[in-house]
Short mmCIF file of C-alpha atoms in Angstrom, two decimals:
data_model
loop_
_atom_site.label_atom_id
_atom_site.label_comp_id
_atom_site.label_asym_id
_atom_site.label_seq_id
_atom_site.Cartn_x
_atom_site.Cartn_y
_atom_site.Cartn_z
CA UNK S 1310 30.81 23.40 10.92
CA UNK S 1311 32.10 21.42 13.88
CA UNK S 1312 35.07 19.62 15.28
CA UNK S 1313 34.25 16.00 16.79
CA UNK S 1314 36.81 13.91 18.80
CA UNK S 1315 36.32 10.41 19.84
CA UNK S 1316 38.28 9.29 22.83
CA UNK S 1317 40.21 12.27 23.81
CA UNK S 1318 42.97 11.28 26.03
CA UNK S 1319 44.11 13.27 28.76
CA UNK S 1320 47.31 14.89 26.71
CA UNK S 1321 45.20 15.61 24.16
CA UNK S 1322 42.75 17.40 26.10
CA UNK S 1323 45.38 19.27 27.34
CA UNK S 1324 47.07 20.51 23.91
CA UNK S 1325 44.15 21.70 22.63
CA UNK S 1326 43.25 23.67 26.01
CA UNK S 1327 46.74 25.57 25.59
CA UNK S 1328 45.61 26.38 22.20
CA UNK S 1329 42.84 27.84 23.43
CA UNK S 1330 44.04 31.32 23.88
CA UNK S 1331 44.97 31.51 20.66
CA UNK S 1332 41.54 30.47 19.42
CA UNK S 1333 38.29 32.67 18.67
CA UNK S 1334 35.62 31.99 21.27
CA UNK S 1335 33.14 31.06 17.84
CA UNK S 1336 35.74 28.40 16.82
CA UNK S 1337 36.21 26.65 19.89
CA UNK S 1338 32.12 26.22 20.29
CA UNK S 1339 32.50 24.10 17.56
CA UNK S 1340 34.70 21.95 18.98
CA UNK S 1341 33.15 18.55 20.72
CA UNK S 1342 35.12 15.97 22.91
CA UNK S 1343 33.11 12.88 22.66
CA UNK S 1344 33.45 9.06 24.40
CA UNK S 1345 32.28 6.77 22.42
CA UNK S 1346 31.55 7.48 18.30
CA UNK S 1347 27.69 6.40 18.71
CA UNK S 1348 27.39 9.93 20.78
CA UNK S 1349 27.87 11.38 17.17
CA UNK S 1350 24.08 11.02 17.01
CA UNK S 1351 23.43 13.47 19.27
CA UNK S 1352 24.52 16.06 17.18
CA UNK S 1353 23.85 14.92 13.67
CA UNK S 1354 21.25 12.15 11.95
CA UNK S 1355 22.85 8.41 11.26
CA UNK S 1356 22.29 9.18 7.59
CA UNK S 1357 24.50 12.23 7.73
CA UNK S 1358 27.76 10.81 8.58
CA UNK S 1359 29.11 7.46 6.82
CA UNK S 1360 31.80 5.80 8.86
CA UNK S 1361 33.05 1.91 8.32
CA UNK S 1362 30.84 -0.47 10.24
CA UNK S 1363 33.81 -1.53 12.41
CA UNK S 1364 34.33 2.38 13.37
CA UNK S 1365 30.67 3.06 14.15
CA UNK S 1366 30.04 -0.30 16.15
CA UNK S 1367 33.34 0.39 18.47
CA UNK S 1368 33.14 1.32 21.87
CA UNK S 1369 36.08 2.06 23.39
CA UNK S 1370 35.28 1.73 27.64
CA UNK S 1371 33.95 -2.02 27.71
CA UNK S 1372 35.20 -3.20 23.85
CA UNK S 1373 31.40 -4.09 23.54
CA UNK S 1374 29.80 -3.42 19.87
CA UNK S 1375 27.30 -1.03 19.87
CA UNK S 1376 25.35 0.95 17.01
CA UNK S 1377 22.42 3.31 16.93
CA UNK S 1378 19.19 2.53 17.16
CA UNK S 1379 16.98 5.52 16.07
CA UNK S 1380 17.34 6.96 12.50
CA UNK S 1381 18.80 3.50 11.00
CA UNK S 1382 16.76 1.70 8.27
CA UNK S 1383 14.89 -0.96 9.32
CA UNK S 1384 16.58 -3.39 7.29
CA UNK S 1385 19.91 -2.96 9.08
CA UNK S 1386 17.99 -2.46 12.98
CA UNK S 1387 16.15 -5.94 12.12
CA UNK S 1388 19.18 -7.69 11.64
CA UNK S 1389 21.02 -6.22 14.37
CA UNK S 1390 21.47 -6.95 18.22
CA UNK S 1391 18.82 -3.81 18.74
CA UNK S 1392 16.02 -6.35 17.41
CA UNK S 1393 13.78 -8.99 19.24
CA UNK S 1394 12.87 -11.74 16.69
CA UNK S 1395 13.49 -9.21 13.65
CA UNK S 1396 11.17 -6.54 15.45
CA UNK S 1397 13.14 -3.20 16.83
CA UNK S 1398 13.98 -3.81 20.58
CA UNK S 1399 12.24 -0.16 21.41
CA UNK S 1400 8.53 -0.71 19.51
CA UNK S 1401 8.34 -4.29 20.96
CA UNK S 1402 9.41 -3.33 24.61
CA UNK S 1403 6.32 -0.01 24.06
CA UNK S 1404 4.20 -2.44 22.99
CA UNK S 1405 4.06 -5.02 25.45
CA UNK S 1406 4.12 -2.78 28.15
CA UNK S 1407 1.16 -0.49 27.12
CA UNK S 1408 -0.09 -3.83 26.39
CA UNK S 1409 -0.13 -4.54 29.80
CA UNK S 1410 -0.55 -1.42 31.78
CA UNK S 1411 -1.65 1.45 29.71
CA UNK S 1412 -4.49 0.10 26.94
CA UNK S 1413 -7.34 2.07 28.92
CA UNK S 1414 -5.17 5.03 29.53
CA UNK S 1415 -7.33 7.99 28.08
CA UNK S 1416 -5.83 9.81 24.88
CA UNK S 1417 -3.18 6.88 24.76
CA UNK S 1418 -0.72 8.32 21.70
CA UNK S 1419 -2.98 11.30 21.48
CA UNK S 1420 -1.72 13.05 24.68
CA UNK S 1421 2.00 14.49 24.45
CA UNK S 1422 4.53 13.14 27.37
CA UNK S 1423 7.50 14.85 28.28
CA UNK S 1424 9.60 15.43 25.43
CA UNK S 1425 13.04 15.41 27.70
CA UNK S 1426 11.94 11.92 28.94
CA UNK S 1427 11.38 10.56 25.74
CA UNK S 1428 14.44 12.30 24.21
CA UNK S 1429 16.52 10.85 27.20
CA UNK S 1430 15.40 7.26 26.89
CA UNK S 1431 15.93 7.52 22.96
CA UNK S 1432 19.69 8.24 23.99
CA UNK S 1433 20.15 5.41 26.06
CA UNK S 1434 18.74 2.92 23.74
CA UNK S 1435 21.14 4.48 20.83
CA UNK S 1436 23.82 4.19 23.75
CA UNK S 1437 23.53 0.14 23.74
CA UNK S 1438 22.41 0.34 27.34
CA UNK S 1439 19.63 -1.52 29.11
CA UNK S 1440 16.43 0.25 29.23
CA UNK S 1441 13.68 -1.25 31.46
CA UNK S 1442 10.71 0.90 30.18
CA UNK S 1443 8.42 -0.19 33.38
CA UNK S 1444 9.94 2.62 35.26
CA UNK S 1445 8.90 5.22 33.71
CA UNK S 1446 5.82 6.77 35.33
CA UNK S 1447 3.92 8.25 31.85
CA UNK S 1448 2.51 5.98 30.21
CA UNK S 1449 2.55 8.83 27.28
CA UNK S 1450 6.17 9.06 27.23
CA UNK S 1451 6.23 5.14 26.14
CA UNK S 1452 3.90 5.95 23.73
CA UNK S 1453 5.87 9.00 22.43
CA UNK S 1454 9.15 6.63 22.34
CA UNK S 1455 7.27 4.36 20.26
CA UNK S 1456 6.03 6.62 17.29
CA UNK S 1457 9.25 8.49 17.69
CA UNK S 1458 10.82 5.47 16.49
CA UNK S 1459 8.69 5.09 14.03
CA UNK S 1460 8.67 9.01 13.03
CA UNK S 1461 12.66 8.88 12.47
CA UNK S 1462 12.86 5.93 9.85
CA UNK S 1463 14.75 7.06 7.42
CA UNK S 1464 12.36 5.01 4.76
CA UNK S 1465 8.79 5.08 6.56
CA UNK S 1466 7.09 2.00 7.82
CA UNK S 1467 5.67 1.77 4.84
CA UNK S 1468 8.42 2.76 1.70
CA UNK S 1469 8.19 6.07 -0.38
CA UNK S 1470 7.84 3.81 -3.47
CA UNK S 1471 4.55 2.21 -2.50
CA UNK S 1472 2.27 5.40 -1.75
CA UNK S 1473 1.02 6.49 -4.62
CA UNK S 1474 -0.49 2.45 -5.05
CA UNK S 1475 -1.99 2.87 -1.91
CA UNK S 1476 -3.40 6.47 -1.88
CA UNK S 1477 -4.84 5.14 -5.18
CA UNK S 1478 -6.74 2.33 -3.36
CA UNK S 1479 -8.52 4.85 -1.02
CA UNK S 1480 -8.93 7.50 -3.95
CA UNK S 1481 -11.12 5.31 -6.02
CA UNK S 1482 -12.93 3.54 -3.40
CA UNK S 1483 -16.67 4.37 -3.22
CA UNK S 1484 -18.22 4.90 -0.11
CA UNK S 1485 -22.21 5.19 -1.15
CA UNK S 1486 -24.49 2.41 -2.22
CA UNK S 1487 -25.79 0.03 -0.34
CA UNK S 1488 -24.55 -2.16 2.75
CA UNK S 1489 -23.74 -4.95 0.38
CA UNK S 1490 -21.72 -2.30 -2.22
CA UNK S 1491 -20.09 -1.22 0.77
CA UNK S 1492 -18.70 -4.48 2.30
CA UNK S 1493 -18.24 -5.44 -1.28
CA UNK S 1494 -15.82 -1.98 -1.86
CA UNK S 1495 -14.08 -2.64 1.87
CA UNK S 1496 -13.27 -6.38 0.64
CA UNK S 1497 -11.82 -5.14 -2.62
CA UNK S 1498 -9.84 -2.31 -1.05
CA UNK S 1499 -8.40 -5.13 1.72
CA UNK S 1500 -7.21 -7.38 -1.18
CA UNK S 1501 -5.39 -4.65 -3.09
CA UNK S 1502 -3.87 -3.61 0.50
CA UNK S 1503 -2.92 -7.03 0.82
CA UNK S 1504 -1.33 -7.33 -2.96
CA UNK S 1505 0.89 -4.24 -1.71
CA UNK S 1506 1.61 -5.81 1.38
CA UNK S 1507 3.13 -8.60 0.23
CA UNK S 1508 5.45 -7.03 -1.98
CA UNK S 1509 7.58 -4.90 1.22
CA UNK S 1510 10.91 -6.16 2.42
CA UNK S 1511 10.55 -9.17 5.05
CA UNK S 1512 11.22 -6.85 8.31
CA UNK S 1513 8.53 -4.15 7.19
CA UNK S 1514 5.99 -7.03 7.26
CA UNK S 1515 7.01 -8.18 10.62
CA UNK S 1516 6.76 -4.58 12.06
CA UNK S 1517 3.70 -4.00 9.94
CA UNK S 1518 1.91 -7.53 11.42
CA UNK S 1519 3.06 -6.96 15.18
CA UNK S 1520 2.34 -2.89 15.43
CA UNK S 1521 -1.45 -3.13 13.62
CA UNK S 1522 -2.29 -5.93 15.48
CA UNK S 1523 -1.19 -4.40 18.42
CA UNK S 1524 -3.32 -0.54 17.51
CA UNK S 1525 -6.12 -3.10 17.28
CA UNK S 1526 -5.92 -4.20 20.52
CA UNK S 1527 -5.55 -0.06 21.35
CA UNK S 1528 -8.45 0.51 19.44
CA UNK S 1529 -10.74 -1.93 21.01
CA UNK S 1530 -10.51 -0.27 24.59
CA UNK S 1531 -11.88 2.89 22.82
CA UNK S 1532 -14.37 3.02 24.98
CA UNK S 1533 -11.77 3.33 27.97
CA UNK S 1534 -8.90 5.02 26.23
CA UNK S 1535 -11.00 7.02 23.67
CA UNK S 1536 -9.08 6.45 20.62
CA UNK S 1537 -11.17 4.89 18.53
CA UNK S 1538 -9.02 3.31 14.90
CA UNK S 1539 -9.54 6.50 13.09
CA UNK S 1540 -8.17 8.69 16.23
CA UNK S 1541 -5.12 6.42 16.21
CA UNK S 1542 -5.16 6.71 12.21
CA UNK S 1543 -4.83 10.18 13.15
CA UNK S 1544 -2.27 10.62 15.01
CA UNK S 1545 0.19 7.13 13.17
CA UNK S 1546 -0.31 8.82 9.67
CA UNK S 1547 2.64 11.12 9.52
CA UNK S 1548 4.50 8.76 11.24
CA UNK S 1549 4.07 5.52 9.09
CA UNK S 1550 3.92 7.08 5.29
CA UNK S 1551 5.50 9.98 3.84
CA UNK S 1552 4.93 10.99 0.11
CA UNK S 1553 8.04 10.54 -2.67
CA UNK S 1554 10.40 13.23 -1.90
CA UNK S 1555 8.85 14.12 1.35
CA UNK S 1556 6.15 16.83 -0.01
CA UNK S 1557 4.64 18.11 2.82
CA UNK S 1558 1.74 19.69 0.40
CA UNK S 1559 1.00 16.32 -1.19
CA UNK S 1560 0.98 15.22 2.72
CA UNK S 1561 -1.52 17.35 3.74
CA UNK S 1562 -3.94 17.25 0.58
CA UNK S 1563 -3.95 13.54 1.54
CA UNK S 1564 -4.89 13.20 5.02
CA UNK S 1565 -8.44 12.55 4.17
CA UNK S 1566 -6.93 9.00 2.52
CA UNK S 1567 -4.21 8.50 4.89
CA UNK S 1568 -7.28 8.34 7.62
CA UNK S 1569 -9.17 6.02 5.90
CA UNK S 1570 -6.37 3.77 4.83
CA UNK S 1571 -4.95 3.42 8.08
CA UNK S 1572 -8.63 3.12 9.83
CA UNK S 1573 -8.91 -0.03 7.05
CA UNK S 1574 -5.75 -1.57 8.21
CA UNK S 1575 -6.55 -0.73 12.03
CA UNK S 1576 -10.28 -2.23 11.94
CA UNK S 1577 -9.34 -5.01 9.43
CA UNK S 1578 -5.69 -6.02 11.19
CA UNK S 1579 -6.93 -9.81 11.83
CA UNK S 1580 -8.62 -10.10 8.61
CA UNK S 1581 -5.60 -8.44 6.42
CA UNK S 1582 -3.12 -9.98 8.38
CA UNK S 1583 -4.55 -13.59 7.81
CA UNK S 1584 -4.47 -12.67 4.00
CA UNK S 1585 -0.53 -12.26 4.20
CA UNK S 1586 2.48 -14.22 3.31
CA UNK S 1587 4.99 -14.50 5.57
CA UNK S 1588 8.34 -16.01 5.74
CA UNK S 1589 7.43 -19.56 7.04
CA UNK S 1590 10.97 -18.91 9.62
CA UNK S 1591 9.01 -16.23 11.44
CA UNK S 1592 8.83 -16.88 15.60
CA UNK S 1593 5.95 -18.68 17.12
CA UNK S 1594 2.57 -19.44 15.75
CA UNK S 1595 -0.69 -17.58 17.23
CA UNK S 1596 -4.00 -18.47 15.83
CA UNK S 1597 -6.32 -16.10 16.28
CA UNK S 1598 -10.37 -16.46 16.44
CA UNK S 1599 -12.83 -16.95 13.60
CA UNK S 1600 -13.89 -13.39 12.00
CA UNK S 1601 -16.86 -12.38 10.65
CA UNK S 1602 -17.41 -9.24 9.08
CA UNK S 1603 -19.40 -8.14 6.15
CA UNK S 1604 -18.87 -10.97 4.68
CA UNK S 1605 -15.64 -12.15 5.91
CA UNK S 1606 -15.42 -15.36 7.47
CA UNK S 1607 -11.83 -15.65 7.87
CA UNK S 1608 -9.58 -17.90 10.33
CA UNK S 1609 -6.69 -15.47 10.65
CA UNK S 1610 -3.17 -17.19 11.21
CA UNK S 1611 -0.91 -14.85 12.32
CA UNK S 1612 2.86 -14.51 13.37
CA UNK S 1613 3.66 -13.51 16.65
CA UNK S 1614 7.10 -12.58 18.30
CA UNK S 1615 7.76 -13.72 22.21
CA UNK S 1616 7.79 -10.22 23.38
CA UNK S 1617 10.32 -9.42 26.11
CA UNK S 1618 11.76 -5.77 28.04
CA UNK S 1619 15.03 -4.68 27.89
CA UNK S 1620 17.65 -4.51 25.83
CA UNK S 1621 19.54 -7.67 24.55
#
């Protein structure tokens, strides 16, 4: 359906213009000159195309490697140069800076920013280039960066193969009885959560442990920013789960569970987090405080990544 070449030289520009009389005006639209092969992704998906890694990474105007960013698994982002401490470059450099400047901004992942912007900066990440998110004005446009990211996983956050387990945690969980039932039902549904957990690849974890933590932090300026854990729950579901085979239906018929599971995980971060294994080679040590909840009286020990802007 279309024509791409990568590093069109100046002859070769030229021999294809003189063909172009003798060309239909429909054909030659779907011819593309491109400069480097990573621009591929603006006109196709990574998942799409299959090239050899030493093709793909090649950049032909400063010979320095570069791959894209959006659209790759996670598995293969984490272990790339697009990746702070096994976190993607682009969700830590959104998260510290809302951290830092936009945690009281009202409707914070709620409120749409410009999708141009956000399309533009997603470019220049995929690109290789240096992006210094602190100059953009929107604090909504971070945001929409972020769950963009997040949105275009090939494999969700959270993998195709584990949601039925968890929709099945949320389906069965009883919300009636009394205050002791109830904390009693939470704690169960935190330790199956956590069972599941622990079984996802090493970098979901990481991402997993750094973004909930970090919604928590969203969620406790609610009364600033007005999105409370099951607003955010909201608007993260389609972004962080999808159902086997992508069934929109089966999506939709299980929002109700989506919002509660994610509320759980949003509410709960310390306490589910603290529960965890991780990798004892993880970056540096945070301890967070003493929590006490229904019950709970849990000294959460988390895994935190120096955060840092920029590309590296």
């Amino acid at each position: 359906k279309s024509f791409f070449v990568i590093h069109p030289g100046f002859w070769l520009k030229t021999m294809f213009t003189c063909f172009k009389p003798f060309v239909s005006s429909k054909a030659w639209k779907k011819l593309h000159f491109i400069d480097s092969v990573t621009d591929l992704y603006n006109h196709m998906k990574p998942d799409q195309i299959k090239l050899p890694e030493h093709v793909l990474g090649y950049k032909q105007k400063n010979g320095a490697i570069a791959q894209p960013l959006f659209g790759l698994p996670l598995s293969t982002v984490a272990n790339s140069h697009h990746a702070v401490n096994g976190i993607p470059v682009v969700c830590e450099d959104a998260m510290n800076l809302i951290e830092k400047q936009g945690l009281e901004v009202q409707g914070i992942f709620r409120i749409s920013g410009s999708n141009a912007l956000v399309s533009d900066i997603k470019m220049t990440y995929d690109r290789g280039e240096e992006v210094d998110l602190s100059t953009v004005d929107d604090m909504h446009v971070v945001a929409g960066v972020l769950k963009l990211y997040l949105r275009d996983l090939p494999d969700p956050l959270f993998p195709q193969t584990t949601y039925n387990s968890l929709m099945d945690v949320f389906k069965s969980w009883s919300f009636g009885g009394s205050e002791q039932q109830q904390a009693d039902a939470e704690r169960e549904a935190i330790d199956k959560l956590v069972a599941i957990f622990n079984t996802l690849p090493k970098e979901n974890k990481t991402l997993l442990r750094r973004l909930f933590l970090f919604l928590k932090k969203v969620s406790d300026k609610r009364e600033e920013n007005k999105m409370s854990a099951s607003n955010l729950a909201i608007v993260f579901g389609p972004n962080l789960l999808k159902p086997p085979g992508g069934n929109e239906t089966r999506l939709i018929l299980d929002t109700g569970s989506i919002s509660k599971f994610l509320t759980l995980c949003i509410e709960k971060a310390d306490v589910i987090i603290g529960q965890m294994q991780f990798d004892s080679d993880s970056s540096s040590t945070i301890t967070t405080s003493t929590t006490n909840n229904n019950n709970y009286n849990t000294t959460a020990t988390t895994q935190l990544n120096a955060s840092s802007s920029g590309l590296k």
